[in-house]
Amino acid sequence: IQLTQSPSSLSASVKDRVTITCRASQGISSYLAWYQQKPGKAPKLLIYAASTLQTGVPSRFSGSGSGADFTLTISSLQPEDFATYYCQQLNSFPLTFGGGTKVEIK
Amino acid sequence: EVQVVESGGGLGQPGGSLRLSCAASGFTFSTYAMSWVRQAPGKGLEWVSTIGAGGGDTFYADSVKGRFTVSRDNSDNTLYLQMDSLRAEDTAIYYCAKGLGSLFPLSRVVDYWGQGTLVTVSS
């Protein structure tokens, strides 16, 4: 199953609302997770089951979607949110990640 | 505190072998699926392999199938990745990753990652 993220990069300002999309090449129900990765660091789990917020993740992060189309939304971008974001499908092996979306400071 | 710590990375020869280890602590290792995920320099994340909690179920990316073998020692809380027939394209940081839950689909979600170990394949 291929995952296509868009955009591949974006520039945004603090307090902006940011939306990242992830499209699967076939339906995956709600078996999708989102991760955040900062330079030189391991990824961090943000959301699983498409919309369930991982413990400790700020509520400005939210996920939605089912089937083949998903979104990650940051309601009010904070300085610590500048990072690369990846989606991952959990529906079937081989597990796959999207290509990533780099969120940069405008 | 949950911790997963990789070791065993380094320089490998094309066609050669390396064995990665991951020492786990702070959770009941034997009840969670574990995975390996890699990241080539400047590239995105690539899932490599997952092993079930008991060790009987193993899954591999097509790019490593037949060359890599995942295993675990639940008595020692250690995950392994035996890497044979190494290729230049295997050069990457390899992360050890803990599953969020014991069963599908949470077993496939990664909630804890190691710091990664760098594998470089070059002559």
CSV table of N, CA and C in Angstrom, one decimal, chain B residues 18-120:
chain,number,residue,atom,x,y,z
B,18,LEU,N,26.1,-7.9,9.5
B,18,LEU,CA,26.1,-7.2,10.8
B,18,LEU,C,24.9,-7.7,11.6
B,19,ARG,N,25.1,-7.6,12.9
B,19,ARG,CA,24.0,-8.0,13.8
B,19,ARG,C,23.7,-6.8,14.7
B,20,LEU,N,22.5,-6.3,14.6
B,20,LEU,CA,22.0,-5.3,15.5
B,20,LEU,C,21.3,-5.9,16.7
B,21,SER,N,21.5,-5.2,17.9
B,21,SER,CA,20.8,-5.6,19.1
B,21,SER,C,20.0,-4.4,19.6
B,22,CYS,N,19.0,-4.7,20.4
B,22,CYS,CA,18.2,-3.7,21.0
B,22,CYS,C,17.8,-4.2,22.4
B,23,ALA,N,18.3,-3.5,23.4
B,23,ALA,CA,18.0,-3.9,24.8
B,23,ALA,C,16.9,-3.1,25.3
B,24,ALA,N,15.8,-3.8,25.8
B,24,ALA,CA,14.6,-3.1,26.2
B,24,ALA,C,14.5,-3.2,27.7
B,25,SER,N,13.9,-2.2,28.3
B,25,SER,CA,13.6,-2.1,29.7
B,25,SER,C,12.4,-1.2,30.0
B,26,GLY,N,11.9,-1.4,31.2
B,26,GLY,CA,10.8,-0.5,31.6
B,26,GLY,C,9.4,-1.0,31.2
B,27,PHE,N,9.3,-2.1,30.6
B,27,PHE,CA,8.0,-2.7,30.2
B,27,PHE,C,8.1,-4.2,30.1
B,28,THR,N,7.0,-4.9,30.0
B,28,THR,CA,7.0,-6.3,29.9
B,28,THR,C,7.2,-6.7,28.5
B,29,PHE,N,8.5,-6.9,28.1
B,29,PHE,CA,9.0,-7.0,26.8
B,29,PHE,C,8.3,-8.2,26.1
B,30,SER,N,8.0,-9.3,26.7
B,30,SER,CA,7.5,-10.5,26.1
B,30,SER,C,6.0,-10.3,25.7
B,31,THR,N,5.4,-9.2,26.0
B,31,THR,CA,4.0,-9.0,25.6
B,31,THR,C,3.8,-8.0,24.5
B,32,TYR,N,4.8,-7.5,23.9
B,32,TYR,CA,4.7,-6.5,22.9
B,32,TYR,C,5.4,-6.9,21.6
B,33,ALA,N,4.8,-6.6,20.5
B,33,ALA,CA,5.5,-6.7,19.2
B,33,ALA,C,6.6,-5.7,19.1
B,34,MET,N,7.6,-6.0,18.4
B,34,MET,CA,8.7,-5.0,18.2
B,34,MET,C,9.1,-4.9,16.7
B,35,SER,N,9.6,-3.8,16.4
B,35,SER,CA,9.9,-3.5,15.0
B,35,SER,C,11.3,-2.9,14.8
B,36,TRP,N,11.7,-3.0,13.6
B,36,TRP,CA,12.9,-2.2,13.1
B,36,TRP,C,12.5,-1.3,12.0
B,37,VAL,N,12.9,0.0,12.1
B,37,VAL,CA,12.6,1.0,11.1
B,37,VAL,C,13.9,1.7,10.8
B,38,ARG,N,14.1,2.0,9.5
B,38,ARG,CA,15.4,2.6,9.1
B,38,ARG,C,15.2,3.9,8.4
B,39,GLN,N,16.2,4.7,8.4
B,39,GLN,CA,16.2,6.0,7.7
B,39,GLN,C,17.5,6.3,7.0
B,40,ALA,N,17.5,6.2,5.7
B,40,ALA,CA,18.7,6.6,5.0
B,40,ALA,C,19.1,8.0,5.2
B,41,PRO,N,20.3,8.4,5.1
B,41,PRO,CA,20.7,9.8,5.3
B,41,PRO,C,19.9,10.8,4.4
B,42,GLY,N,19.3,11.7,5.1
B,42,GLY,CA,18.5,12.7,4.4
B,42,GLY,C,17.2,12.2,3.8
B,43,LYS,N,16.8,11.0,4.1
B,43,LYS,CA,15.6,10.4,3.5
B,43,LYS,C,14.5,10.2,4.5
B,44,GLY,N,13.4,9.6,4.1
B,44,GLY,CA,12.3,9.4,5.0
B,44,GLY,C,12.4,8.1,5.7
B,45,LEU,N,11.4,7.8,6.5
B,45,LEU,CA,11.3,6.5,7.3
B,45,LEU,C,10.9,5.3,6.4
B,46,GLU,N,11.6,4.2,6.7
B,46,GLU,CA,11.3,2.9,5.9
B,46,GLU,C,11.1,1.8,7.0
B,47,TRP,N,9.9,1.2,7.0
B,47,TRP,CA,9.7,0.1,7.9
B,47,TRP,C,10.6,-1.1,7.3
B,48,VAL,N,11.2,-1.8,8.3
B,48,VAL,CA,12.1,-2.9,7.9
B,48,VAL,C,11.5,-4.3,8.3
B,49,SER,N,11.1,-4.4,9.5
B,49,SER,CA,10.6,-5.7,10.0
B,49,SER,C,9.9,-5.6,11.3
B,50,THR,N,8.9,-6.5,11.5
B,50,THR,CA,8.2,-6.6,12.8
B,50,THR,C,8.2,-8.1,13.2
B,51,ILE,N,8.3,-8.3,14.6
B,51,ILE,CA,8.2,-9.6,15.1
B,51,ILE,C,7.1,-9.6,16.2
B,52,GLY,N,6.3,-10.6,16.3
B,52,GLY,CA,5.3,-10.7,17.3
B,52,GLY,C,5.8,-10.9,18.6
B,53,ALA,N,5.0,-10.7,19.6
B,53,ALA,CA,5.4,-10.8,21.0
B,53,ALA,C,6.1,-12.1,21.4
B,54,GLY,N,5.6,-13.2,20.8
B,54,GLY,CA,6.1,-14.5,21.1
B,54,GLY,C,7.3,-14.9,20.3
B,55,GLY,N,7.5,-14.1,19.2
B,55,GLY,CA,8.6,-14.4,18.3
B,55,GLY,C,8.3,-15.3,17.1
B,56,GLY,N,7.0,-15.9,17.1
B,56,GLY,CA,6.7,-16.8,16.1
B,56,GLY,C,6.3,-16.2,14.8
B,57,ASP,N,5.8,-14.9,14.8
B,57,ASP,CA,5.4,-14.2,13.6
B,57,ASP,C,6.4,-13.2,13.3
B,58,THR,N,6.9,-13.2,12.0
B,58,THR,CA,7.8,-12.3,11.6
B,58,THR,C,7.4,-11.7,10.2
B,59,PHE,N,7.7,-10.5,10.0
B,59,PHE,CA,7.3,-9.8,8.7
B,59,PHE,C,8.5,-8.9,8.3
B,60,TYR,N,8.6,-8.8,6.9
B,60,TYR,CA,9.8,-8.1,6.4
B,60,TYR,C,9.4,-7.2,5.2
B,61,ALA,N,10.1,-6.1,5.0
B,61,ALA,CA,10.0,-5.3,3.8
B,61,ALA,C,10.5,-6.1,2.7
B,62,ASP,N,10.0,-5.9,1.5
B,62,ASP,CA,10.5,-6.6,0.3
B,62,ASP,C,12.0,-6.4,0.1
B,63,SER,N,12.4,-5.2,0.4
B,63,SER,CA,13.8,-4.8,0.2
B,63,SER,C,14.8,-5.6,1.0
B,64,VAL,N,14.4,-6.2,2.1
B,64,VAL,CA,15.3,-6.9,3.0
B,64,VAL,C,14.9,-8.4,3.1
B,65,LYS,N,13.8,-8.8,2.5
B,65,LYS,CA,13.3,-10.2,2.7
B,65,LYS,C,14.4,-11.1,2.1
B,66,GLY,N,14.7,-12.2,2.9
B,66,GLY,CA,15.7,-13.2,2.4
B,66,GLY,C,17.1,-12.8,2.8
B,67,ARG,N,17.3,-11.6,3.2
B,67,ARG,CA,18.7,-11.1,3.6
B,67,ARG,C,18.7,-10.8,5.1
B,68,PHE,N,17.7,-10.3,5.7
B,68,PHE,CA,17.6,-9.9,7.1
B,68,PHE,C,16.8,-10.9,7.9
B,69,THR,N,17.1,-11.1,9.1
B,69,THR,CA,16.3,-11.9,10.0
B,69,THR,C,16.1,-11.3,11.3
B,70,VAL,N,14.9,-11.1,11.7
B,70,VAL,CA,14.6,-10.5,13.0
B,70,VAL,C,14.3,-11.7,14.0
B,71,SER,N,14.7,-11.5,15.3
B,71,SER,CA,14.5,-12.4,16.3
B,71,SER,C,14.5,-11.7,17.6
B,72,ARG,N,14.1,-12.4,18.7
B,72,ARG,CA,14.0,-11.8,20.0
B,72,ARG,C,14.3,-12.9,21.0
B,73,ASP,N,14.8,-12.4,22.2
B,73,ASP,CA,15.1,-13.3,23.3
B,73,ASP,C,14.3,-12.7,24.5
B,74,ASN,N,13.1,-13.3,24.7
B,74,ASN,CA,12.2,-12.7,25.8
B,74,ASN,C,12.7,-13.0,27.2
B,75,SER,N,13.7,-13.9,27.3
B,75,SER,CA,14.2,-14.1,28.6
B,75,SER,C,15.3,-13.1,29.0
B,76,ASP,N,15.8,-12.4,27.9
B,76,ASP,CA,16.8,-11.4,28.1
B,76,ASP,C,16.4,-10.0,27.7
B,77,ASN,N,15.1,-9.9,27.3
B,77,ASN,CA,14.5,-8.6,26.9
B,77,ASN,C,15.4,-7.9,25.7
B,78,THR,N,15.7,-8.7,24.7
B,78,THR,CA,16.5,-8.2,23.7
B,78,THR,C,16.0,-8.6,22.3
B,79,LEU,N,16.0,-7.6,21.4
B,79,LEU,CA,15.6,-7.7,20.0
B,79,LEU,C,16.8,-7.7,19.1
B,80,TYR,N,16.8,-8.5,18.1
B,80,TYR,CA,17.9,-8.6,17.2
B,80,TYR,C,17.5,-8.4,15.7
B,81,LEU,N,18.5,-7.9,14.9
B,81,LEU,CA,18.3,-7.9,13.5
B,81,LEU,C,19.6,-8.4,12.9
B,82,GLN,N,19.6,-9.6,12.3
B,82,GLN,CA,20.7,-10.2,11.6
B,82,GLN,C,20.6,-9.7,10.2
B,83,MET,N,21.7,-9.0,9.7
B,83,MET,CA,21.7,-8.4,8.4
B,83,MET,C,22.8,-9.1,7.6
B,84,ASP,N,22.4,-9.8,6.6
B,84,ASP,CA,23.3,-10.5,5.7
B,84,ASP,C,23.2,-10.0,4.3
B,85,SER,N,24.2,-10.3,3.5
B,85,SER,CA,24.3,-9.9,2.1
B,85,SER,C,24.0,-8.4,2.0
B,86,LEU,N,24.8,-7.6,2.8
B,86,LEU,CA,24.6,-6.2,2.9
B,86,LEU,C,24.8,-5.5,1.5
B,87,ARG,N,24.0,-4.5,1.3
B,87,ARG,CA,24.1,-3.6,0.1
B,87,ARG,C,24.3,-2.2,0.5
B,88,ALA,N,24.9,-1.4,-0.5
B,88,ALA,CA,25.1,0.0,-0.2
B,88,ALA,C,23.8,0.7,0.2
B,89,GLU,N,22.7,0.3,-0.4
B,89,GLU,CA,21.4,0.9,-0.1
B,89,GLU,C,20.8,0.5,1.3
B,90,ASP,N,21.5,-0.3,2.0
B,90,ASP,CA,21.1,-0.6,3.4
B,90,ASP,C,21.7,0.4,4.4
B,91,THR,N,22.5,1.3,3.9
B,91,THR,CA,23.1,2.4,4.7
B,91,THR,C,22.0,3.2,5.3
B,92,ALA,N,21.9,3.3,6.6
B,92,ALA,CA,20.8,4.1,7.2
B,92,ALA,C,21.0,4.0,8.8
B,93,ILE,N,20.3,4.9,9.4
B,93,ILE,CA,20.1,4.8,10.9
B,93,ILE,C,19.0,3.7,11.1
B,94,TYR,N,19.2,2.8,11.9
B,94,TYR,CA,18.3,1.7,12.2
B,94,TYR,C,17.7,2.0,13.6
B,95,TYR,N,16.4,2.1,13.7
B,95,TYR,CA,15.7,2.3,15.0
B,95,TYR,C,15.0,1.1,15.4
B,96,CYS,N,15.2,0.8,16.7
B,96,CYS,CA,14.4,-0.2,17.4
B,96,CYS,C,13.1,0.4,17.9
B,97,ALA,N,12.0,-0.3,17.7
B,97,ALA,CA,10.7,0.4,18.0
B,97,ALA,C,9.7,-0.6,18.7
B,98,LYS,N,9.1,-0.1,19.7
B,98,LYS,CA,8.2,-0.8,20.5
B,98,LYS,C,6.8,-0.6,20.1
B,99,GLY,N,6.0,-1.7,20.0
B,99,GLY,CA,4.6,-1.6,19.6
B,99,GLY,C,3.8,-1.0,20.7
B,100,LEU,N,2.7,-0.2,20.4
B,100,LEU,CA,1.9,0.5,21.4
B,100,LEU,C,1.1,-0.5,22.2
B,101,GLY,N,0.6,-1.6,21.5
B,101,GLY,CA,-0.2,-2.6,22.2
B,101,GLY,C,0.3,-4.0,21.8
B,102,SER,N,-0.5,-5.0,22.4
B,102,SER,CA,-0.1,-6.4,22.2
B,102,SER,C,-0.8,-7.0,20.9
B,103,LEU,N,-1.9,-6.4,20.5
B,103,LEU,CA,-2.7,-7.0,19.4
B,103,LEU,C,-2.8,-6.0,18.3
B,104,PHE,N,-3.2,-6.5,17.1
B,104,PHE,CA,-3.5,-5.7,16.0
B,104,PHE,C,-4.7,-4.8,16.3
B,105,PRO,N,-4.6,-3.5,15.8
B,105,PRO,CA,-3.6,-2.9,15.1
B,105,PRO,C,-2.5,-2.2,16.0
B,106,LEU,N,-2.8,-2.1,17.3
B,106,LEU,CA,-1.9,-1.3,18.1
B,106,LEU,C,-0.5,-1.9,18.1
B,107,SER,N,-0.4,-3.1,17.9
B,107,SER,CA,1.0,-3.8,17.9
B,107,SER,C,1.8,-3.2,16.8
B,108,ARG,N,1.2,-2.6,15.7
B,108,ARG,CA,1.9,-2.1,14.6
B,108,ARG,C,2.2,-0.6,14.7
B,109,VAL,N,1.7,0.1,15.7
B,109,VAL,CA,2.0,1.5,16.0
B,109,VAL,C,3.2,1.5,16.9
B,110,VAL,N,4.1,2.5,16.6
B,110,VAL,CA,5.3,2.6,17.4
B,110,VAL,C,5.1,3.7,18.5
B,111,ASP,N,5.2,3.3,19.8
B,111,ASP,CA,5.1,4.4,20.8
B,111,ASP,C,6.4,4.7,21.4
B,112,TYR,N,7.4,3.9,21.3
B,112,TYR,CA,8.8,4.2,21.8
B,112,TYR,C,9.8,3.8,20.8
B,113,TRP,N,10.7,4.7,20.5
B,113,TRP,CA,11.8,4.5,19.6
B,113,TRP,C,13.1,4.6,20.3
B,114,GLY,N,14.1,3.9,19.8
B,114,GLY,CA,15.5,4.0,20.3
B,114,GLY,C,16.1,5.3,19.7
B,115,GLN,N,17.3,5.5,20.1
B,115,GLN,CA,18.0,6.7,19.5
B,115,GLN,C,18.6,6.4,18.1
B,116,GLY,N,18.6,5.1,17.8
B,116,GLY,CA,19.1,4.7,16.5
B,116,GLY,C,20.6,4.3,16.5
B,117,THR,N,20.9,3.4,15.6
B,117,THR,CA,22.3,3.0,15.4
B,117,THR,C,22.6,3.1,13.9
B,118,LEU,N,23.7,3.7,13.5
B,118,LEU,CA,24.0,4.0,12.1
B,118,LEU,C,24.8,2.8,11.5
B,119,VAL,N,24.2,2.3,10.4
B,119,VAL,CA,24.9,1.2,9.6
B,119,VAL,C,25.3,1.8,8.3
B,120,THR,N,26.6,1.7,8.0
B,120,THR,CA,27.2,2.2,6.8
B,120,THR,C,27.8,1.0,6.0
